[in-house]
mmCIF file of C-alpha atoms in Angstrom:
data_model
loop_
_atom_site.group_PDB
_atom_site.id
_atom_site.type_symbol
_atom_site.label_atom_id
_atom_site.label_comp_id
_atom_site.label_asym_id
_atom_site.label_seq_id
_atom_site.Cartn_x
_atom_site.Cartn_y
_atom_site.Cartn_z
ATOM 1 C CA UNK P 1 -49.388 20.679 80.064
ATOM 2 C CA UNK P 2 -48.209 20.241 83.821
ATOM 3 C CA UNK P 3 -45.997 17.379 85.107
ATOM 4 C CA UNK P 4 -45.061 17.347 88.782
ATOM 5 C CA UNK P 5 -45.917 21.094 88.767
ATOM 6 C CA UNK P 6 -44.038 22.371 86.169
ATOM 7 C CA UNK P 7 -45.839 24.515 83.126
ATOM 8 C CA UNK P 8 -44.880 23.159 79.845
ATOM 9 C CA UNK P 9 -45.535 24.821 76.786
ATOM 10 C CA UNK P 10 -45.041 23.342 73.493
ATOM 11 C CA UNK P 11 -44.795 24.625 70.546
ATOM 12 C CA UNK P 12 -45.927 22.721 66.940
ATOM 13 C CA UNK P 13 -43.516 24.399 63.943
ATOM 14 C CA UNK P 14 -44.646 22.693 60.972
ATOM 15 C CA UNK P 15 -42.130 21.519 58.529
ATOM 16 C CA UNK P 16 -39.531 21.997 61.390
ATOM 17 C CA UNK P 17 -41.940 19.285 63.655
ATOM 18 C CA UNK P 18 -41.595 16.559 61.218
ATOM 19 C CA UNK P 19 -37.751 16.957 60.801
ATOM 20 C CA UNK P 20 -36.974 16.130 64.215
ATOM 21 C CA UNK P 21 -39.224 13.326 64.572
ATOM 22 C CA UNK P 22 -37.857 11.818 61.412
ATOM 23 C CA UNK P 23 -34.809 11.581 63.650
ATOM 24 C CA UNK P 24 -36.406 9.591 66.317
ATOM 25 C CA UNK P 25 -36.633 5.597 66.706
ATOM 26 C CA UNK P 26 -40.019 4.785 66.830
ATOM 27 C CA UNK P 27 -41.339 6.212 63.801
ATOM 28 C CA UNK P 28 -41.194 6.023 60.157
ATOM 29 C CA UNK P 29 -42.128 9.653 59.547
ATOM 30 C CA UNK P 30 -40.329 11.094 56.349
ATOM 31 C CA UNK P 31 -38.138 14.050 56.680
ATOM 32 C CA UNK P 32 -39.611 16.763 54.788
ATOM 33 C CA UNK P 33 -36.658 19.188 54.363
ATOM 34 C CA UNK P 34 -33.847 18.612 51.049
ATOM 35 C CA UNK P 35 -30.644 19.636 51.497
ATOM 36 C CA UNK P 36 -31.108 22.948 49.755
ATOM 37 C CA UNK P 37 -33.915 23.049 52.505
ATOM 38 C CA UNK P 38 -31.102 22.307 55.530
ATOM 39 C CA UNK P 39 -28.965 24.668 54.040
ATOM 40 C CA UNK P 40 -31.286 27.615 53.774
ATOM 41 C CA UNK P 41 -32.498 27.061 56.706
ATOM 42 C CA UNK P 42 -29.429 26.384 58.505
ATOM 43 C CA UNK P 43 -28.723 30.655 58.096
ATOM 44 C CA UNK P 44 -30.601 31.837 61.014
ATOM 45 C CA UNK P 45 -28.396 29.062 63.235
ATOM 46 C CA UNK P 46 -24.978 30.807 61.916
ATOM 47 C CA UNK P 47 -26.121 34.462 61.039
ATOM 48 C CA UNK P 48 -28.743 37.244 62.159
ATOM 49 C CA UNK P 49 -31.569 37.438 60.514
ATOM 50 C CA UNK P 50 -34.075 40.163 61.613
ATOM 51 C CA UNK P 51 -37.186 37.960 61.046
ATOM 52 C CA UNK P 52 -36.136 35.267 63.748
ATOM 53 C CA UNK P 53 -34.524 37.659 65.890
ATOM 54 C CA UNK P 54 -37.625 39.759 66.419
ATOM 55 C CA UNK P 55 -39.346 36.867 67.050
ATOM 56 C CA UNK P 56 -37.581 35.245 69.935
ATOM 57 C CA UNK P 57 -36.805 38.910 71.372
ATOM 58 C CA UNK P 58 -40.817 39.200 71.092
ATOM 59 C CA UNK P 59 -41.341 35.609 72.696
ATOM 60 C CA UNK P 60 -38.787 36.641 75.262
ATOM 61 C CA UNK P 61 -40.532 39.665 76.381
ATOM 62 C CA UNK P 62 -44.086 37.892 76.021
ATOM 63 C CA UNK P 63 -42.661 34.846 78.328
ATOM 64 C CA UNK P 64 -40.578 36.956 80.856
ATOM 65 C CA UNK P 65 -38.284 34.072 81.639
ATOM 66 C CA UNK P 66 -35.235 34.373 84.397
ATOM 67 C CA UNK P 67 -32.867 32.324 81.587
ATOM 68 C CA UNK P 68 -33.057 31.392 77.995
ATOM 69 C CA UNK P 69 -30.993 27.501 77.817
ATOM 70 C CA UNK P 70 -30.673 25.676 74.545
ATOM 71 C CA UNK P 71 -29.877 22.065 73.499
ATOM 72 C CA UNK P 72 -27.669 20.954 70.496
ATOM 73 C CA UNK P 73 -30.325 19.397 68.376
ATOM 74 C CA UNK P 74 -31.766 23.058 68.110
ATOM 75 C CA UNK P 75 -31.131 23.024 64.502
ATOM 76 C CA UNK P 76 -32.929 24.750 61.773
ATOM 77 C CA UNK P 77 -34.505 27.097 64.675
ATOM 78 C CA UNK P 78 -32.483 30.694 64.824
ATOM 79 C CA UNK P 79 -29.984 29.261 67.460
ATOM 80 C CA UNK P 80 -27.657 32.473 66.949
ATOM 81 C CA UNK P 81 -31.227 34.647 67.062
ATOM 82 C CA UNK P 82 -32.507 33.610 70.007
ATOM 83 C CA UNK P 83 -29.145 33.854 71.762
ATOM 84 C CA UNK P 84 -28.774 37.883 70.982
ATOM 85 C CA UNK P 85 -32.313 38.121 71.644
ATOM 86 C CA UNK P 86 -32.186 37.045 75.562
ATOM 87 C CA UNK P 87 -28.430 38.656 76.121
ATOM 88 C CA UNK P 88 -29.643 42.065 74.287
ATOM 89 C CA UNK P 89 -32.732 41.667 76.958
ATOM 90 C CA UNK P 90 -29.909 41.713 80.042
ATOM 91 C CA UNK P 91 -31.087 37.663 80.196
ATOM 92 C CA UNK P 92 -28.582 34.912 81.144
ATOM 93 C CA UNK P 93 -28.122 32.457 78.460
ATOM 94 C CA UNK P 94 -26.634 28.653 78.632
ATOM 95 C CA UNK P 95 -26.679 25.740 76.243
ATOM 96 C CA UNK P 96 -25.903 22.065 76.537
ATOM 97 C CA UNK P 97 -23.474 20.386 73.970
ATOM 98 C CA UNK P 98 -25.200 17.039 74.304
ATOM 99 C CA UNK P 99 -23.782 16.112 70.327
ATOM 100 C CA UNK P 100 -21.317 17.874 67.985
ATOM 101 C CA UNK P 101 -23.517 20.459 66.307
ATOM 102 C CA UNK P 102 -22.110 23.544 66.697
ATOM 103 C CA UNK P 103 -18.688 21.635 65.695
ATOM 104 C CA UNK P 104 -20.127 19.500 62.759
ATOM 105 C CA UNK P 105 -22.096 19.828 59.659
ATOM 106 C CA UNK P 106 -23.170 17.540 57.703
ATOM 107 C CA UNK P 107 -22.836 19.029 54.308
ATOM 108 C CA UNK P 108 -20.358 18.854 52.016
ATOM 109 C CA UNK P 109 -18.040 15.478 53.922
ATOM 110 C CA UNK P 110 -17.339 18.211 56.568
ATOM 111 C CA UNK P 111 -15.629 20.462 54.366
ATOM 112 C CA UNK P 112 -17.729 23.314 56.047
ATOM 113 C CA UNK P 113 -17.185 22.031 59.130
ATOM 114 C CA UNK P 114 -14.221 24.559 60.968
ATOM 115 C CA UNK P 115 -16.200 27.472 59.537
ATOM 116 C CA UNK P 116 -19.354 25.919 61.019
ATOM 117 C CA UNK P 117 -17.345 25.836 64.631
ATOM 118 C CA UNK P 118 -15.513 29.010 64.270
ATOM 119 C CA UNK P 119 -19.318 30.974 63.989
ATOM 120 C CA UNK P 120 -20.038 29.049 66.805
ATOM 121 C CA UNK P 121 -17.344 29.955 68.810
ATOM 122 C CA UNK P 122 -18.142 33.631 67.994
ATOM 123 C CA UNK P 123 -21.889 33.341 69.402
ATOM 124 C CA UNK P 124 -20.784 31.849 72.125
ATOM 125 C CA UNK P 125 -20.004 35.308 73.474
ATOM 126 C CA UNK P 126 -23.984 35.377 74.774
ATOM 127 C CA UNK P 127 -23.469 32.291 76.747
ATOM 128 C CA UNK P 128 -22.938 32.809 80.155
ATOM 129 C CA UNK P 129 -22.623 28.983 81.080
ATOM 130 C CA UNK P 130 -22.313 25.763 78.940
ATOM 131 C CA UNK P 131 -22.712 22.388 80.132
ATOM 132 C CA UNK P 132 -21.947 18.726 77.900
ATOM 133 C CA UNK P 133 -22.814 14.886 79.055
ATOM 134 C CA UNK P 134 -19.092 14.214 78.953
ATOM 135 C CA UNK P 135 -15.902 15.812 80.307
ATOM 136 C CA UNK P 136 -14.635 14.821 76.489
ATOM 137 C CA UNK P 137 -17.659 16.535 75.035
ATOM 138 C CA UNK P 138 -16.944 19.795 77.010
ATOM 139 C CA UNK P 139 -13.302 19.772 76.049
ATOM 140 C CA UNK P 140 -13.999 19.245 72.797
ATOM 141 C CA UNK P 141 -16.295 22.144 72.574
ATOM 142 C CA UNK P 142 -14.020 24.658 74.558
ATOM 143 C CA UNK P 143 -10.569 23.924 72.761
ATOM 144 C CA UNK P 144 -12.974 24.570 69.574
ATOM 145 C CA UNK P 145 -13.366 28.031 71.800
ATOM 146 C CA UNK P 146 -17.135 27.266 71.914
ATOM 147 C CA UNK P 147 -17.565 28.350 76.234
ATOM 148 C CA UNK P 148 -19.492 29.652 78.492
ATOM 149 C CA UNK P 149 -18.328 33.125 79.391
ATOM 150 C CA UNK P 150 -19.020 32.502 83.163
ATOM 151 C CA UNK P 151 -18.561 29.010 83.554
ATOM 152 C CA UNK P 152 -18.547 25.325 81.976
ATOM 153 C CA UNK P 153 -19.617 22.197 83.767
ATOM 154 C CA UNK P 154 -19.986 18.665 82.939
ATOM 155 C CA UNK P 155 -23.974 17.445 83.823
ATOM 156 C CA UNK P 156 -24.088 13.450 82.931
ATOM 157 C CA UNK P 157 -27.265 11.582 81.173
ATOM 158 C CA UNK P 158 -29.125 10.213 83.079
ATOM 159 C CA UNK P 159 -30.949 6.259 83.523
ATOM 160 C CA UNK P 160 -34.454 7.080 84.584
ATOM 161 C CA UNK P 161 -34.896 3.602 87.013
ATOM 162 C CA UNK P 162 -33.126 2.086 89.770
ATOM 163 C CA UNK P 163 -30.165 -0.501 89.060
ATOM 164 C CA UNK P 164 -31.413 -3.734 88.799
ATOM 165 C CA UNK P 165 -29.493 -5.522 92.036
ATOM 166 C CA UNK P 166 -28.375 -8.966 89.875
ATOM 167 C CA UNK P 167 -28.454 -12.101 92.358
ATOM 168 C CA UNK P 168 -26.225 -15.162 91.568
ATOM 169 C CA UNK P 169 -29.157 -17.265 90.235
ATOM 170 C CA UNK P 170 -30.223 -14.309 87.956
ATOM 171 C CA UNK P 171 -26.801 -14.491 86.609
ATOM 172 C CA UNK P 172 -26.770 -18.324 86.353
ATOM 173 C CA UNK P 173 -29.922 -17.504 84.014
ATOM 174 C CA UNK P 174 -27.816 -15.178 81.627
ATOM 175 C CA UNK P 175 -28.145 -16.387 77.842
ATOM 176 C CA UNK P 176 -24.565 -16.462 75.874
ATOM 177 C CA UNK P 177 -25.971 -13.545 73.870
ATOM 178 C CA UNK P 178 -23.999 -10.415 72.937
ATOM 179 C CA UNK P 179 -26.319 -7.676 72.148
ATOM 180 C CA UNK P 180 -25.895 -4.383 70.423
ATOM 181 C CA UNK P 181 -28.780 -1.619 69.988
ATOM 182 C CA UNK P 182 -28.185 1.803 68.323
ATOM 183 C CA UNK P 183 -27.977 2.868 64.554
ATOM 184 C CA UNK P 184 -27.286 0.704 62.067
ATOM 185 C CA UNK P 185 -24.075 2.876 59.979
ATOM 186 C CA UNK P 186 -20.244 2.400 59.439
ATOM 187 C CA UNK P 187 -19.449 5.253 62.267
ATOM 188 C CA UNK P 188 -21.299 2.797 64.754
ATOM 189 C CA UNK P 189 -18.746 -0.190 64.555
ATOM 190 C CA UNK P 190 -20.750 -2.371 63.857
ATOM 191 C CA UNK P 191 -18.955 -4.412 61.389
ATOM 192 C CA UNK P 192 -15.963 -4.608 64.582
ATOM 193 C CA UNK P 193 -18.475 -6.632 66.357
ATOM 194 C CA UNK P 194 -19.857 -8.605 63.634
ATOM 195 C CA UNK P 195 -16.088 -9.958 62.986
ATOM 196 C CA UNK P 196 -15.160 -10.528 66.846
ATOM 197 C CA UNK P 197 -18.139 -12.571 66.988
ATOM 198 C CA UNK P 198 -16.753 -15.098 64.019
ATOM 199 C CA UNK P 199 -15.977 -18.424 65.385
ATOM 200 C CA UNK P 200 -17.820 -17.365 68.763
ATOM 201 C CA UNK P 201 -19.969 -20.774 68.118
ATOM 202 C CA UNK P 202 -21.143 -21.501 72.080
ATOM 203 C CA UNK P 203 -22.605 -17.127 71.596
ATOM 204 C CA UNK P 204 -24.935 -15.097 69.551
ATOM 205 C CA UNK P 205 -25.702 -11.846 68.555
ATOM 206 C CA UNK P 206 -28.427 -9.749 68.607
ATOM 207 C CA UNK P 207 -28.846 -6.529 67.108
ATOM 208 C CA UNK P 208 -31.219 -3.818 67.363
ATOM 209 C CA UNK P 209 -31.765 -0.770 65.694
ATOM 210 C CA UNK P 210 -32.349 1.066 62.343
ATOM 211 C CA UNK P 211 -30.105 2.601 59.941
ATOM 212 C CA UNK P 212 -27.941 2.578 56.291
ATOM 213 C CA UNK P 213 -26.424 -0.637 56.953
ATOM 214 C CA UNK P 214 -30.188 -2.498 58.257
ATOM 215 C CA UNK P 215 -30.649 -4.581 54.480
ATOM 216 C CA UNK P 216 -27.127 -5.578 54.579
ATOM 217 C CA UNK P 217 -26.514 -6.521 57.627
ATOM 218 C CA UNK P 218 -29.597 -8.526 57.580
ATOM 219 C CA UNK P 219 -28.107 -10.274 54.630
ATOM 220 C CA UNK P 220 -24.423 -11.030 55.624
ATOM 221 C CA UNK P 221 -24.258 -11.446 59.324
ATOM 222 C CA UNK P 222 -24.950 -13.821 61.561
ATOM 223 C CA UNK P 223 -27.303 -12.418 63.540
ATOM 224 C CA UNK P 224 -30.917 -11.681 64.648
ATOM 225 C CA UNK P 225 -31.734 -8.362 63.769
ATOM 226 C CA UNK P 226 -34.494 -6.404 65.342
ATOM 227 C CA UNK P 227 -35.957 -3.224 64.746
ATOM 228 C CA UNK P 228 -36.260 -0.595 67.427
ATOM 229 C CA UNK P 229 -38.586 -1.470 69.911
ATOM 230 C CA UNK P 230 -40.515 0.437 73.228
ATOM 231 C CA UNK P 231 -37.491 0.526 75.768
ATOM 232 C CA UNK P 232 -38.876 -2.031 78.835
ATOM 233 C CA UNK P 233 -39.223 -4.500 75.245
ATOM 234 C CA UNK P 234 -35.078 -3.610 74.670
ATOM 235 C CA UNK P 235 -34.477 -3.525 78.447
ATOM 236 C CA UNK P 236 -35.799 -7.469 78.493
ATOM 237 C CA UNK P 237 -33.322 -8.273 75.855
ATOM 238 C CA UNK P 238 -30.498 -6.690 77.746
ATOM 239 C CA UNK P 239 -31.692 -8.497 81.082
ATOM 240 C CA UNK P 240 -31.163 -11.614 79.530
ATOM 241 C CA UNK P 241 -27.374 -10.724 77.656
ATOM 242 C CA UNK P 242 -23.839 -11.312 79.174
ATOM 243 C CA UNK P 243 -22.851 -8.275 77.348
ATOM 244 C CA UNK P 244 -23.863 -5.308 75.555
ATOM 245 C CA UNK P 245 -21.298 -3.513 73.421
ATOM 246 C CA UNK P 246 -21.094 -0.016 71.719
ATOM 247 C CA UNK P 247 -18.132 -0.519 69.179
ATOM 248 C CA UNK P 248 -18.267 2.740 67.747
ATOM 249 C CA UNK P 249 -15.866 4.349 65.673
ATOM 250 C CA UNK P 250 -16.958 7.761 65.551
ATOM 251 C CA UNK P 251 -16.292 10.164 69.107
ATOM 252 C CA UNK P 252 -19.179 9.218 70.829
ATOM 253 C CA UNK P 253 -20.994 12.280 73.358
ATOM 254 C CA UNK P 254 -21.322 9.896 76.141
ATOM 255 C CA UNK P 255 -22.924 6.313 75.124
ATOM 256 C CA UNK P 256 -25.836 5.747 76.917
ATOM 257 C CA UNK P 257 -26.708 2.232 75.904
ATOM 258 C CA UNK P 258 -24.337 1.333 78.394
ATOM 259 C CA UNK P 259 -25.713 3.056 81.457
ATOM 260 C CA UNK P 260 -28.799 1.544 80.677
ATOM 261 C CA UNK P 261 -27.239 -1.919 80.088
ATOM 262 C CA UNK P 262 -25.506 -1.670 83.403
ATOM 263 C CA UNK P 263 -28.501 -0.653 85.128
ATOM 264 C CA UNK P 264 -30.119 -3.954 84.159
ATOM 265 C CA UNK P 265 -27.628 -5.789 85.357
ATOM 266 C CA UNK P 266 -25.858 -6.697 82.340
ATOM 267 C CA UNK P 267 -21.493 -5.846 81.541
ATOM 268 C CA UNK P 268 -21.146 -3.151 79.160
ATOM 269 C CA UNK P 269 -18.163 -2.677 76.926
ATOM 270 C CA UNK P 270 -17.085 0.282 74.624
ATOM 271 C CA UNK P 271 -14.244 1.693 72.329
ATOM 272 C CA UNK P 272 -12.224 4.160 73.417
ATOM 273 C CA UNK P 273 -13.488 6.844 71.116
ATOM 274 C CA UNK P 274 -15.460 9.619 72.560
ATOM 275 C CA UNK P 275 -17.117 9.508 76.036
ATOM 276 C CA UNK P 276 -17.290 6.069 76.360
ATOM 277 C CA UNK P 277 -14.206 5.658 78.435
ATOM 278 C CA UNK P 278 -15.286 7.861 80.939
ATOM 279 C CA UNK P 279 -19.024 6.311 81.193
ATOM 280 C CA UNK P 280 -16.856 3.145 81.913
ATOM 281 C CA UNK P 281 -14.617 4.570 84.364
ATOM 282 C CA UNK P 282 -11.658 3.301 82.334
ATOM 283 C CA UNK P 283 -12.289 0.247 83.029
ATOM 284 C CA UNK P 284 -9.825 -1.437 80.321
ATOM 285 C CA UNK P 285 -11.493 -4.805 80.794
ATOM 286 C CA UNK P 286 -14.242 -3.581 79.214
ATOM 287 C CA UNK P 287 -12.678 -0.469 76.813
ATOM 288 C CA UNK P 288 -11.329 -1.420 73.430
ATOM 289 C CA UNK P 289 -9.367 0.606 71.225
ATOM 290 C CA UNK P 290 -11.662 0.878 68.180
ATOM 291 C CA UNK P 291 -11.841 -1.321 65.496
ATOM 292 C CA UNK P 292 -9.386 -3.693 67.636
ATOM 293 C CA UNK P 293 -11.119 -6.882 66.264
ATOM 294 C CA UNK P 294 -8.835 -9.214 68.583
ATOM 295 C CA UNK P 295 -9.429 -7.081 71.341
ATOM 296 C CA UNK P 296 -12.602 -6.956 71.908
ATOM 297 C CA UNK P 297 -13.009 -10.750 71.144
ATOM 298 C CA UNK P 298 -10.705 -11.472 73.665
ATOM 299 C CA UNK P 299 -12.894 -9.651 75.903
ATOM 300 C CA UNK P 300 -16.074 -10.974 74.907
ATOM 301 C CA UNK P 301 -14.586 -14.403 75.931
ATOM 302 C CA UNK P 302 -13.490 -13.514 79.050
ATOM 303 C CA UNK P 303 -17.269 -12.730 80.042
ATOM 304 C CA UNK P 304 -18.514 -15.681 78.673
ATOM 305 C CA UNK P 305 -16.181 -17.605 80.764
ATOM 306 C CA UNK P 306 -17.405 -15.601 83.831
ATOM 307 C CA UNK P 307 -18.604 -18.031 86.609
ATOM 308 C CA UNK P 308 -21.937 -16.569 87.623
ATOM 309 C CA UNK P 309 -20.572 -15.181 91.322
ATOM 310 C CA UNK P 310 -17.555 -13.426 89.309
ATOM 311 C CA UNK P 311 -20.184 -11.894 86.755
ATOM 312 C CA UNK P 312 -21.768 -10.650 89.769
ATOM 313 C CA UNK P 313 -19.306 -9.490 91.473
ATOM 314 C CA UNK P 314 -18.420 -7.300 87.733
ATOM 315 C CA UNK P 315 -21.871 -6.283 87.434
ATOM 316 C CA UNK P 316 -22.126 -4.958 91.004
ATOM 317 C CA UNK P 317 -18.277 -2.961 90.468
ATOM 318 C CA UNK P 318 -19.567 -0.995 87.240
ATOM 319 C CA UNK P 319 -22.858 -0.318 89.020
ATOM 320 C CA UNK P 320 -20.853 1.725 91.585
ATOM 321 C CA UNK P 321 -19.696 3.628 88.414
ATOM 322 C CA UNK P 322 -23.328 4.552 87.517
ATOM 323 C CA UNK P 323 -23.985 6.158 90.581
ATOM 324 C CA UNK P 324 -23.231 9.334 88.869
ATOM 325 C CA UNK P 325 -26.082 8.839 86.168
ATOM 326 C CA UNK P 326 -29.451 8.714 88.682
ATOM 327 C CA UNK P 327 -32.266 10.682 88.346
ATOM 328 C CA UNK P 328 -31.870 12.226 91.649
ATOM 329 C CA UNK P 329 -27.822 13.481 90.650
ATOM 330 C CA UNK P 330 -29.356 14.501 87.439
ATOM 331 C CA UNK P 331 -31.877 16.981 88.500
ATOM 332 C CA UNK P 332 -29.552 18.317 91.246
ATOM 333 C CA UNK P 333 -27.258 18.907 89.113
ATOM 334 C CA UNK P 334 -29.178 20.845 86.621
ATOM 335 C CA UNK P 335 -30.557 23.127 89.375
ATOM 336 C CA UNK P 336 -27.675 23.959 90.476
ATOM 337 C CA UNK P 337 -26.604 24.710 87.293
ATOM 338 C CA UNK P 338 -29.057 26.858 86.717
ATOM 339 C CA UNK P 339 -28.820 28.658 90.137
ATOM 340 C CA UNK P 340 -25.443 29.242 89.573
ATOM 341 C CA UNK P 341 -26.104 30.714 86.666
ATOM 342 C CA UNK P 342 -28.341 33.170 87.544
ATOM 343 C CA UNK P 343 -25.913 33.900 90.578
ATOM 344 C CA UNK P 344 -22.784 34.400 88.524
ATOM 345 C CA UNK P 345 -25.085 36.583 85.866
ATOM 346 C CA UNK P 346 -26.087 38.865 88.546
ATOM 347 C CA UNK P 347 -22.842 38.985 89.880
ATOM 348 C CA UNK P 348 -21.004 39.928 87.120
ATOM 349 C CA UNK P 349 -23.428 42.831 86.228
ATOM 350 C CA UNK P 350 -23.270 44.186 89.823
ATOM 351 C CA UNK P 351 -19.447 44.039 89.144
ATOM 352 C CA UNK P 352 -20.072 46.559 85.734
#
């Protein structure tokens, strides 16, 4: 397919399809693969095997590409492979660390984990560049001596729409709700929130998402739950909320529920775990330390006592914060990422 231009070619890997959409919101498609299956397969991410090697080298020469880039969910697919294949064919090659996969496994309570990060640092000898949505997510990654041998770079998410610009009547029309959307699990916080929210009588909650914890939470808290829903649906919902918080307890990559809260006009807060702080710009009026069930009441309070002009004057401060997350800094950013890239590459073999 084309879109604005650009030659897309996807690829259908049956088995390996389903997986990854099994992963994503709006569907209820089963995962196909067991454990044993993840396991198996997760060889050719770790080791070389001839089979996928030959086959990205032969892709590589079919497709005659100027890089080779990767992405963390590339799971299950010969990461380590294709890597060897483009630097064996004098290719530059860069990957973005946009979750903890080549840190994490999850096998085993994360017993295999170091080993899992220690291969990884290894194969990231064929990188030339790597890039993460967080300066936390890049550090991570590098003191784990997974780097780019060239150079590392933080590129942000992006919100793909303009900040909604929030008049003083719009914020006199804000509903006391407190609204959080993600996965429903332990690592998320959720239960943090739920308990802040306990004698919050004059507020409510919504929640939206999918996960382990959907039955029970359903059950036990006070709440409307929702199930994931087409994003303008969710943006509508977060239009309409004084607040939308991600109370995670797990190191979050960057935590973009609350770019896209703030760019609908709406105060985000976060835990200090992860990338959140820095999506925030350390704002502590909004950052938490996590599972802090005091704290972040106290601050969920303090916007629902918000006049509407000083909830304005908030929302239009942590908009100036987002400025980093457009479309427009997104795509320049990646370009010259890549251009750099392919400068330093050709540099360096000039050099030898």
């Amino acid at each position: 397919e084309k879109q604005n231009g650009v030659l897309i070619k996807r690829k259908y890997v049956k088995g390996l399809s389903e997986h990854f959409l099994s992963n994503t919101k709006n569907n209820r498609i089963p995962d196909p693969f067991s454990t044993i299956d993840k396991i198996i397969r997760k060889r050719g991410d770790l080791y070389q095997i001839k089979k996928w090697y030959e086959k990205y080298r032969a892709l590589i020469k079919n497709e005659a590409p100027d890089l080779v880039h990767t992405v963390s969910p590339m799971s299950y697919l010969g990461r380590l492979n294709l890597w060897k294949a483009a630097c064996d064919l004098d290719l530059p090659v860069s990957h973005v660390a946009r979750g903890p996969n080549l840190l994490e496994l999850n096998f085993f309570g994360g017993k295999l984990d170091g080993y899992n990060a220690s291969q990884n640092a290894r194969a990231s000898a064929y990188l030339t560049a790597l890039a993460a949505p967080s300066r936390y997510m890049l550090d991570r990654h590098n003191r784990a001596g997974i780097k780019g041998q060239s150079f590392n770079e933080v590129i942000y998410n992006a919100i793909e729409f303009s900040p909604l610009a929030l008049s003083e009547d719009m914020a006199k029309k804000k509903e006391n709700l407190i609204l959080y959307a993600g996965e429903l699990r332990k690592e998320k916080g959720i239960h943090t929130l739920i308990r802040a929210m306990e004698g919050l009588s004059d507020a409510r909650l919504l929640i939206i998402g999918r996960g382990p914890l959907s039955e029970e939470i359903k059950k036990e808290a006070k709440a409307e739950v929702l199930d994931w829903m087409d994003r303008e649906e969710l943006y509508a919902h977060m239009r309409k909320a004084k607040a939308v918080i991600l109370p995670s307890e797990w190191e979050e990559p960057f935590g973009r529920v609350l770019t896209e809260a703030i760019g609908n006009g709406t105060i985000a807060m976060g835990s200090d775990r992860g990338g959140i702080p820095e999506v925030l710009g350390y704002n502590e009026a909004y950052i938490f330390h996590s599972k802090d069930v005091p704290a972040l009441r106290s601050r969920i309070e303090r916007v629902l006592d918000m006049s509407p002009s000083v909830y304005m004057e908030e929302v239009s401060k942590l908009q100036k914060t987002i400025v980093r997350f457009t479309d427009d800094v997104y795509a320049d950013n990646w370009e010259r990422f890549f251009l750099q890239q392919l400068r330093t590459f050709k540099r360096d073999h000039e050099r030898h």
